[in-house]
MMTF fields as JSON, N, C-alpha, C and O atoms, coordinates in Angstrom:
{
  "mmtfVersion": "1.0.0",
  "mmtfProducer": "UNKNOWN",
  "numBonds": 331,
  "numAtoms": 332,
  "numGroups": 83,
  "numChains": 1,
  "numModels": 1,
  "chainsPerModel": [1],
  "groupsPerChain": [83],
  "chainIdList": ["A"],
  "bondAtomList": [4, 2, 8, 6, 12, 10, 16, 14, 20, 18, 24, 22, 28, 26, 32, 30, 36, 34, 40, 38, 44, 42, 48, 46, 52, 50, 56, 54, 60, 58, 64, 62, 68, 66, 72, 70, 76, 74, 80, 78, 84, 82, 88, 86, 92, 90, 96, 94, 100, 98, 104, 102, 108, 106, 112, 110, 116, 114, 120, 118, 124, 122, 128, 126, 132, 130, 136, 134, 140, 138, 144, 142, 148, 146, 152, 150, 156, 154, 160, 158, 164, 162, 168, 166, 172, 170, 176, 174, 180, 178, 184, 182, 188, 186, 192, 190, 196, 194, 200, 198, 204, 202, 208, 206, 212, 210, 216, 214, 220, 218, 224, 222, 228, 226, 232, 230, 236, 234, 240, 238, 244, 242, 248, 246, 252, 250, 256, 254, 260, 258, 264, 262, 268, 266, 272, 270, 276, 274, 280, 278, 284, 282, 288, 286, 292, 290, 296, 294, 300, 298, 304, 302, 308, 306, 312, 310, 316, 314, 320, 318, 324, 322, 328, 326],
  "bondOrderList": [1, 1, 1, 1, 1, 1, 1, 1, 1, 1, 1, 1, 1, 1, 1, 1, 1, 1, 1, 1, 1, 1, 1, 1, 1, 1, 1, 1, 1, 1, 1, 1, 1, 1, 1, 1, 1, 1, 1, 1, 1, 1, 1, 1, 1, 1, 1, 1, 1, 1, 1, 1, 1, 1, 1, 1, 1, 1, 1, 1, 1, 1, 1, 1, 1, 1, 1, 1, 1, 1, 1, 1, 1, 1, 1, 1, 1, 1, 1, 1, 1, 1],
  "groupList": [{"groupName": "MET", "atomNameList": ["N", "CA", "C", "O"], "elementList": ["N", "C", "C", "O"], "formalChargeList": [0, 0, 0, 0], "bondAtomList": [1, 0, 2, 1, 3, 2], "bondOrderList": [1, 1, 2], "singleLetterCode": "M", "chemCompType": "L-PEPTIDE LINKING"}, {"groupName": "THR", "atomNameList": ["N", "CA", "C", "O"], "elementList": ["N", "C", "C", "O"], "formalChargeList": [0, 0, 0, 0], "bondAtomList": [1, 0, 2, 1, 3, 2], "bondOrderList": [1, 1, 2], "singleLetterCode": "T", "chemCompType": "L-PEPTIDE LINKING"}, {"groupName": "GLN", "atomNameList": ["N", "CA", "C", "O"], "elementList": ["N", "C", "C", "O"], "formalChargeList": [0, 0, 0, 0], "bondAtomList": [1, 0, 2, 1, 3, 2], "bondOrderList": [1, 1, 2], "singleLetterCode": "Q", "chemCompType": "L-PEPTIDE LINKING"}, {"groupName": "GLY", "atomNameList": ["N", "CA", "C", "O"], "elementList": ["N", "C", "C", "O"], "formalChargeList": [0, 0, 0, 0], "bondAtomList": [1, 0, 2, 1, 3, 2], "bondOrderList": [1, 1, 2], "singleLetterCode": "G", "chemCompType": "PEPTIDE LINKING"}, {"groupName": "SER", "atomNameList": ["N", "CA", "C", "O"], "elementList": ["N", "C", "C", "O"], "formalChargeList": [0, 0, 0, 0], "bondAtomList": [1, 0, 2, 1, 3, 2], "bondOrderList": [1, 1, 2], "singleLetterCode": "S", "chemCompType": "L-PEPTIDE LINKING"}, {"groupName": "LYS", "atomNameList": ["N", "CA", "C", "O"], "elementList": ["N", "C", "C", "O"], "formalChargeList": [0, 0, 0, 0], "bondAtomList": [1, 0, 2, 1, 3, 2], "bondOrderList": [1, 1, 2], "singleLetterCode": "K", "chemCompType": "L-PEPTIDE LINKING"}, {"groupName": "ALA", "atomNameList": ["N", "CA", "C", "O"], "elementList": ["N", "C", "C", "O"], "formalChargeList": [0, 0, 0, 0], "bondAtomList": [1, 0, 2, 1, 3, 2], "bondOrderList": [1, 1, 2], "singleLetterCode": "A", "chemCompType": "L-PEPTIDE LINKING"}, {"groupName": "ASN", "atomNameList": ["N", "CA", "C", "O"], "elementList": ["N", "C", "C", "O"], "formalChargeList": [0, 0, 0, 0], "bondAtomList": [1, 0, 2, 1, 3, 2], "bondOrderList": [1, 1, 2], "singleLetterCode": "N", "chemCompType": "L-PEPTIDE LINKING"}, {"groupName": "PRO", "atomNameList": ["N", "CA", "C", "O"], "elementList": ["N", "C", "C", "O"], "formalChargeList": [0, 0, 0, 0], "bondAtomList": [1, 0, 2, 1, 3, 2], "bondOrderList": [1, 1, 2], "singleLetterCode": "P", "chemCompType": "L-PEPTIDE LINKING"}, {"groupName": "VAL", "atomNameList": ["N", "CA", "C", "O"], "elementList": ["N", "C", "C", "O"], "formalChargeList": [0, 0, 0, 0], "bondAtomList": [1, 0, 2, 1, 3, 2], "bondOrderList": [1, 1, 2], "singleLetterCode": "V", "chemCompType": "L-PEPTIDE LINKING"}, {"groupName": "HIS", "atomNameList": ["N", "CA", "C", "O"], "elementList": ["N", "C", "C", "O"], "formalChargeList": [0, 0, 0, 0], "bondAtomList": [1, 0, 2, 1, 3, 2], "bondOrderList": [1, 1, 2], "singleLetterCode": "H", "chemCompType": "L-PEPTIDE LINKING"}, {"groupName": "ILE", "atomNameList": ["N", "CA", "C", "O"], "elementList": ["N", "C", "C", "O"], "formalChargeList": [0, 0, 0, 0], "bondAtomList": [1, 0, 2, 1, 3, 2], "bondOrderList": [1, 1, 2], "singleLetterCode": "I", "chemCompType": "L-PEPTIDE LINKING"}, {"groupName": "ASP", "atomNameList": ["N", "CA", "C", "O"], "elementList": ["N", "C", "C", "O"], "formalChargeList": [0, 0, 0, 0], "bondAtomList": [1, 0, 2, 1, 3, 2], "bondOrderList": [1, 1, 2], "singleLetterCode": "D", "chemCompType": "L-PEPTIDE LINKING"}, {"groupName": "CYS", "atomNameList": ["N", "CA", "C", "O"], "elementList": ["N", "C", "C", "O"], "formalChargeList": [0, 0, 0, 0], "bondAtomList": [1, 0, 2, 1, 3, 2], "bondOrderList": [1, 1, 2], "singleLetterCode": "C", "chemCompType": "L-PEPTIDE LINKING"}, {"groupName": "LEU", "atomNameList": ["N", "CA", "C", "O"], "elementList": ["N", "C", "C", "O"], "formalChargeList": [0, 0, 0, 0], "bondAtomList": [1, 0, 2, 1, 3, 2], "bondOrderList": [1, 1, 2], "singleLetterCode": "L", "chemCompType": "L-PEPTIDE LINKING"}, {"groupName": "PHE", "atomNameList": ["N", "CA", "C", "O"], "elementList": ["N", "C", "C", "O"], "formalChargeList": [0, 0, 0, 0], "bondAtomList": [1, 0, 2, 1, 3, 2], "bondOrderList": [1, 1, 2], "singleLetterCode": "F", "chemCompType": "L-PEPTIDE LINKING"}, {"groupName": "ARG", "atomNameList": ["N", "CA", "C", "O"], "elementList": ["N", "C", "C", "O"], "formalChargeList": [0, 0, 0, 0], "bondAtomList": [1, 0, 2, 1, 3, 2], "bondOrderList": [1, 1, 2], "singleLetterCode": "R", "chemCompType": "L-PEPTIDE LINKING"}, {"groupName": "GLU", "atomNameList": ["N", "CA", "C", "O"], "elementList": ["N", "C", "C", "O"], "formalChargeList": [0, 0, 0, 0], "bondAtomList": [1, 0, 2, 1, 3, 2], "bondOrderList": [1, 1, 2], "singleLetterCode": "E", "chemCompType": "L-PEPTIDE LINKING"}, {"groupName": "TRP", "atomNameList": ["N", "CA", "C", "O"], "elementList": ["N", "C", "C", "O"], "formalChargeList": [0, 0, 0, 0], "bondAtomList": [1, 0, 2, 1, 3, 2], "bondOrderList": [1, 1, 2], "singleLetterCode": "W", "chemCompType": "L-PEPTIDE LINKING"}, {"groupName": "TYR", "atomNameList": ["N", "CA", "C", "O"], "elementList": ["N", "C", "C", "O"], "formalChargeList": [0, 0, 0, 0], "bondAtomList": [1, 0, 2, 1, 3, 2], "bondOrderList": [1, 1, 2], "singleLetterCode": "Y", "chemCompType": "L-PEPTIDE LINKING"}],
  "groupTypeList": [0, 1, 2, 3, 4, 5, 3, 6, 7, 8, 9, 5, 10, 11, 12, 13, 11, 3, 14, 15, 13, 8, 0, 8, 11, 9, 5, 1, 16, 17, 6, 11, 2, 17, 14, 6, 11, 3, 2, 9, 14, 17, 0, 14, 4, 12, 12, 8, 3, 4, 12, 8, 12, 0, 5, 1, 18, 6, 2, 16, 4, 3, 7, 12, 14, 14, 17, 9, 4, 16, 17, 3, 6, 11, 19, 16, 15, 14, 9, 16, 5, 1, 16],
  "groupIdList": [1, 2, 3, 4, 5, 6, 7, 8, 9, 10, 11, 12, 13, 14, 15, 16, 17, 18, 19, 20, 21, 22, 23, 24, 25, 26, 27, 28, 29, 30, 31, 32, 33, 34, 35, 36, 37, 38, 39, 40, 41, 42, 43, 44, 45, 46, 47, 48, 49, 50, 51, 52, 53, 54, 55, 56, 57, 58, 59, 60, 61, 62, 63, 64, 65, 66, 67, 68, 69, 70, 71, 72, 73, 74, 75, 76, 77, 78, 79, 80, 81, 82, 83],
  "secStructList": [7, 7, 6, 6, 7, 6, 6, 7, 7, 3, 3, 3, 3, 3, 3, 7, 6, 6, 7, 7, 6, 6, 2, 2, 2, 2, 2, 2, 2, 2, 2, 2, 2, 6, 1, 7, 6, 6, 7, 3, 3, 3, 3, 3, 3, 7, 7, 6, 6, 2, 2, 2, 2, 2, 2, 2, 2, 2, 2, 2, 2, 6, 7, 3, 3, 3, 3, 3, 3, 3, 3, 6, 6, 3, 3, 3, 3, 3, 3, 3, 7, 7, 7],
  "xCoordList": [12.052, 10.632, 9.874, 8.668, 10.535, 9.837, 9.847, 9.196, 10.564, 10.629, 9.243, 8.575, 8.817, 7.523, 6.368, 5.219, 6.637, 5.539, 5.141, 4.046, 6.001, 5.65, 4.475, 4.506, 3.454, 2.277, 1.342, 0.318, 1.675, 0.795, -0.356, -0.167, -1.547, -2.721, -3.541, -4.114, -3.603, -4.398, -5.875, -6.433, -6.492, -7.927, -8.718, -9.94, -8.016, -8.662, -7.739, -6.519, -8.336, -7.595, -8.17, -9.387, -7.295, -7.772, -6.994, -5.785, -7.705, -7.142, -7.064, -8.083, -5.855, -5.644, -5.036, -4.466, -5.162, -4.636, -5.409, -6.64, -4.659, -5.254, -5.381, -5.73, -5.097, -5.15, -3.738, -2.778, -3.627, -2.317, -2.309, -3.354, -1.109, -0.877, -1.866, -2.037, -2.497, -2.29, -3.283, -3.33, -4.081, -5.188, -4.795, -5.506, -3.704, -3.36, -3.127, -3.51, -2.505, -2.277, -3.589, -3.837, -4.422, -5.725, -6.555, -7.128, -6.624, -7.411, -6.815, -7.552, -5.487, -4.829, -5.138, -5.465, -5.038, -5.33, -6.772, -7.023, -7.711, -9.118, -9.325, -10.036, -8.706, -8.887, -8.258, -8.837, -7.087, -6.401, -7.176, -7.089, -7.931, -8.732, -9.842, -10.321, -10.254, -11.313, -10.808, -11.611, -9.496, -8.913, -8.664, -8.541, -8.594, -8.184, -6.654, -5.998, -6.106, -4.652, -4.154, -4.717, -3.09, -2.499, -2.971, -2.333, -4.08, -4.57, -3.765, -3.138, -3.8, -2.968, -3.839, -4.87, -3.397, -4.038, -3.131, -1.915, -3.727, -3.001, -3.481, -4.684, -2.54, -2.877, -2.106, -0.9, -2.809, -2.198, -2.23, -3.224, -1.14, -1.057, -0.136, 0.816, -0.434, 0.469, 1.141, 1.794, 0.977, 1.612, 3.041, 3.228, 4.067, 5.449, 5.75, 6.614, 5.053, 5.256, 4.722, 5.038, 3.908, 3.34, 4.403, 4.241, 5.486, 6.542, 7.167, 7.122, 7.744, 8.285, 7.197, 7.421, 6.021, 4.928, 4.492, 4.284, 4.353, 3.917, 4.972, 4.631, 6.234, 7.303, 7.268, 7.398, 7.095, 7.013, 5.764, 5.826, 4.623, 3.359, 3.435, 3.012, 3.973, 4.064, 4.932, 4.587, 6.05, 6.944, 6.25, 6.321, 5.593, 4.937, 3.708, 3.421, 2.983, 1.748, 2.02, 1.165, 3.223, 3.562, 3.08, 3.195, 2.54, 2.123, 3.307, 4.26, 3.245, 4.353, 4.158, 3.177, 5.083, 5.089, 5.831, 7.061, 5.079, 5.651, 6.333, 7.356, 5.759, 6.279, 5.967, 4.889, 6.935, 6.744, 7.264, 8.424, 6.409, 6.851, 6.301, 5.369, 6.887, 6.467, 6.439, 7.386, 5.344, 5.226, 4.805, 3.663, 5.736, 5.472, 5.309, 6.184, 4.187, 3.928, 3.134, 2.829, 2.794, 1.93, 2.758, 3.528, 2.58, 3.194, 2.191, 0.991, 2.706, 1.878, 2.487, 3.674, 1.646, 2.079, 1.275, 0.057, 1.949, 1.289, 1.604, 2.768, 0.554, 0.702, -0.023, -1.192, 0.671, 0.047, -0.304, 0.529, -1.56, -1.998, -1.389, -1.476, -0.776, -0.126, -0.732, -0.395, -1.615, -2.244, -3.677, -4.372],
  "yCoordList": [0.551, 0.574, -0.183, 0.011, -1.023, -1.742, -0.952, -1.349, 0.143, 0.957, 1.476, 2.086, 1.23, 1.716, 0.802, 1.128, -0.342, -1.217, -2.186, -2.747, -2.396, -3.281, -2.68, -1.521, -3.48, -2.997, -2.179, -1.698, -2.009, -1.266, -2.186, -3.177, -1.845, -2.659, -1.993, -0.926, -2.61, -2.017, -1.949, -2.906, -0.824, -0.664, -0.929, -1.074, -0.993, -1.275, -2.178, -2.016, -3.128, -4.083, -4.046, -4.094, -3.961, -4.042, -5.128, -5.279, -5.872, -6.976, -6.557, -6.443, -6.332, -5.93, -7.07, -6.843, -8.295, -9.453, -9.609, -9.589, -9.763, -9.886, -8.559, -8.527, -7.461, -6.136, -5.701, -5.995, -5.007, -4.548, -3.036, -2.385, -2.498, -1.064, -0.405, -0.855, 0.633, 1.42, 1.106, 1.831, 0.037, -0.189, -0.377, 0.142, -1.088, -1.165, 0.217, 0.447, 1.125, 2.481, 3.248, 3.962, 3.111, 3.795, 3.34, 4.169, 2.031, 1.493, 1.921, 2.218, 1.954, 2.392, 3.855, 4.219, 4.687, 6.117, 6.321, 7.123, 5.615, 5.729, 5.273, 5.925, 4.156, 3.6, 4.487, 4.662, 5.047, 5.863, 7.144, 7.693, 7.623, 8.833, 8.619, 9.577, 7.37, 7.05, 6.951, 6.891, 6.935, 6.761, 8.095, 9.135, 8.038, 9.197, 9.23, 8.202, 10.406, 10.542, 9.627, 9.595, 8.887, 7.962, 6.525, 5.606, 6.32, 4.96, 4.258, 4.896, 2.92, 2.106, 1.283, 0.733, 1.218, 0.452, -0.709, -0.547, -1.878, -3.018, -3.233, -3.287, -3.356, -3.633, -4.869, -4.97, -5.805, -7.006, -6.925, -6.495, -7.34, -7.292, -8.399, -8.788, -8.895, -9.85, -9.25, -9.957, -7.954, -7.245, -6.891, -6.093, -7.458, -7.139, -5.643, -5.151, -4.923, -3.486, -2.705, -1.526, -3.354, -2.633, -2.271, -1.299, -3.044, -2.735, -1.366, -0.503, -1.13, 0.212, 1.282, 2.427, 0.913, 1.89, 2.392, 3.591, 1.478, 1.877, 2.749, 3.703, 2.429, 3.236, 4.656, 5.625, 4.773, 6.095, 6.831, 8.015, 6.14, 6.77, 7.286, 8.407, 6.468, 6.88, 8.126, 9.053, 8.143, 9.301, 10.548, 11.613, 10.424, 11.58, 12.038, 13.234, 11.107, 11.462, 11.924, 12.545, 11.618, 12.009, 11.035, 11.322, 9.889, 8.87, 7.977, 7.885, 7.319, 6.477, 5.036, 4.393, 4.531, 3.118, 2.405, 2.426, 1.78, 1.182, -0.147, -0.466, -0.916, -2.265, -2.733, -2.485, -3.411, -4.126, -5.532, -5.715, -6.522, -7.906, -8.707, -8.284, -9.85, -10.693, -12.137, -12.629, -12.803, -14.235, -14.892, -14.754, -15.605, -16.148, -15.003, -14.145, -14.994, -13.947, -12.779, -11.829, -12.841, -11.822, -10.801, -11.152, -9.544, -8.433, -7.912, -7.847, -7.541, -6.949, -5.599, -5.493, -4.573, -3.214, -2.692, -2.862, -2.061, -1.347, 0.129, 0.524, 0.938, 2.373, 3.133, 2.866, 4.084, 4.953, 6.283, 6.922, 6.685, 7.977, 9.093, 9.078, 10.052, 11.153, 12.504, 13.487, 12.585, 13.863, 13.66, 14.625],
  "zCoordList": [5.075, 4.868, 5.931, 6.084, 6.653, 7.703, 9.001, 9.967, 9.043, 10.241, 10.583, 9.748, 11.809, 12.246, 11.876, 12.173, 11.232, 10.831, 11.925, 11.881, 12.904, 14.007, 14.759, 15.171, 14.926, 15.633, 14.769, 15.254, 13.487, 12.581, 12.196, 11.491, 12.666, 12.368, 11.281, 11.503, 10.104, 9.03, 9.408, 9.946, 9.125, 9.371, 8.101, 8.141, 6.969, 5.683, 4.879, 4.897, 4.176, 3.36, 1.951, 1.772, 0.949, -0.429, -1.163, -0.983, -1.984, -2.743, -4.208, -4.889, -4.675, -6.067, -6.882, -7.949, -6.374, -7.091, -8.399, -8.423, -9.473, -10.798, -11.53, -12.71, -10.83, -11.451, -11.823, -11.111, -12.928, -13.379, -13.525, -13.536, -13.636, -13.71, -14.665, -15.798, -14.217, -13.003, -11.886, -10.891, -12.027, -11.102, -9.636, -8.775, -9.287, -7.866, -7.235, -6.089, -7.977, -7.466, -7.395, -6.422, -8.405, -8.414, -7.22, -6.512, -6.99, -5.87, -4.529, -3.589, -4.439, -3.204, -2.926, -1.796, -3.941, -3.777, -3.318, -2.419, -3.917, -3.527, -2.086, -1.322, -1.715, -0.371, 0.696, 1.768, 0.424, 1.429, 1.709, 2.807, 0.727, 0.921, 1.943, 2.549, 2.139, 3.09, 4.527, 5.459, 4.718, 6.044, 6.728, 6.081, 8.049, 8.838, 8.87, 8.703, 9.083, 9.193, 10.31, 11.404, 10.011, 10.97, 10.811, 11.323, 10.108, 9.909, 8.819, 7.973, 8.863, 7.976, 7.026, 7.414, 5.782, 4.718, 4.33, 4.224, 4.118, 3.565, 2.135, 1.878, 1.21, -0.188, -0.633, -0.411, -1.262, -1.819, -3.333, -3.917, -3.969, -5.429, -5.928, -5.251, -7.115, -7.75, -8.985, -9.752, -9.166, -10.282, -9.885, -8.966, -10.548, -10.186, -10.258, -9.532, -11.119, -11.234, -10.054, -9.893, -9.223, -8.084, -7.047, -6.31, -6.984, -6.012, -6.292, -5.415, -7.463, -7.709, -7.792, -7.4, -8.302, -8.405, -7.033, -6.846, -6.072, -4.727, -4.046, -3.347, -4.242, -3.647, -4.201, -3.452, -5.506, -6.137, -5.692, -5.362, -5.679, -5.276, -3.838, -3.557, -2.929, -1.524, -1.388, -0.656, -2.089, -2.024, -2.565, -1.952, -3.69, -4.308, -3.54, -3.489, -2.945, -2.235, -0.809, -0.177, -0.304, 1.05, 2.106, 3.297, 1.704, 2.665, 2.999, 2.226, 4.154, 4.604, 4.158, 4.533, 3.364, 3.006, 4.13, 4.187, 5.014, 6.213, 5.949, 6.555, 5.041, 4.824, 3.411, 2.871, 2.839, 1.58, 1.827, 2.195, 1.625, 1.767, 0.6, -0.085, 0.393, -0.724, -0.262, 0.352, -0.567, -0.304, -1.611, -2.048, -2.226, -3.555, -4.54, -4.66, -5.241, -6.235, -5.669, -6.39, -4.375, -3.775, -2.992, -2.097, -3.35, -2.623, -1.604, -1.868, -0.434, 0.623, 0.978, 1.288, 0.924, 1.23, 2.41, 2.461, 3.352, 4.441, 4.266, 4.187, 4.206, 3.973, 5.069, 5.347, 5.693, 6.697, 6.047, 5.405, 6.23, 5.7, 6.543, 7.771, 5.873, 6.593, 6.286, 6.945, 5.308, 4.973, 4.569, 4.25]
}
């Protein structure tokens, strides 16, 4: 999942800290629609369920989940819009 994330500069950042399922996915879906193909979104979440949810959402939506990292309770996701 980190493949291709080096040099990926997010053009949009969303903070989903304090939000729980399904809101991090809902906010990510809304935000990614505003991007051009190839642009990268950063999403932050403290919902432990967001890790498997984002992986499933990226696979189903066809977008590239470039990176998943965790610092303490905060997950950071980088997603590249592909469609």
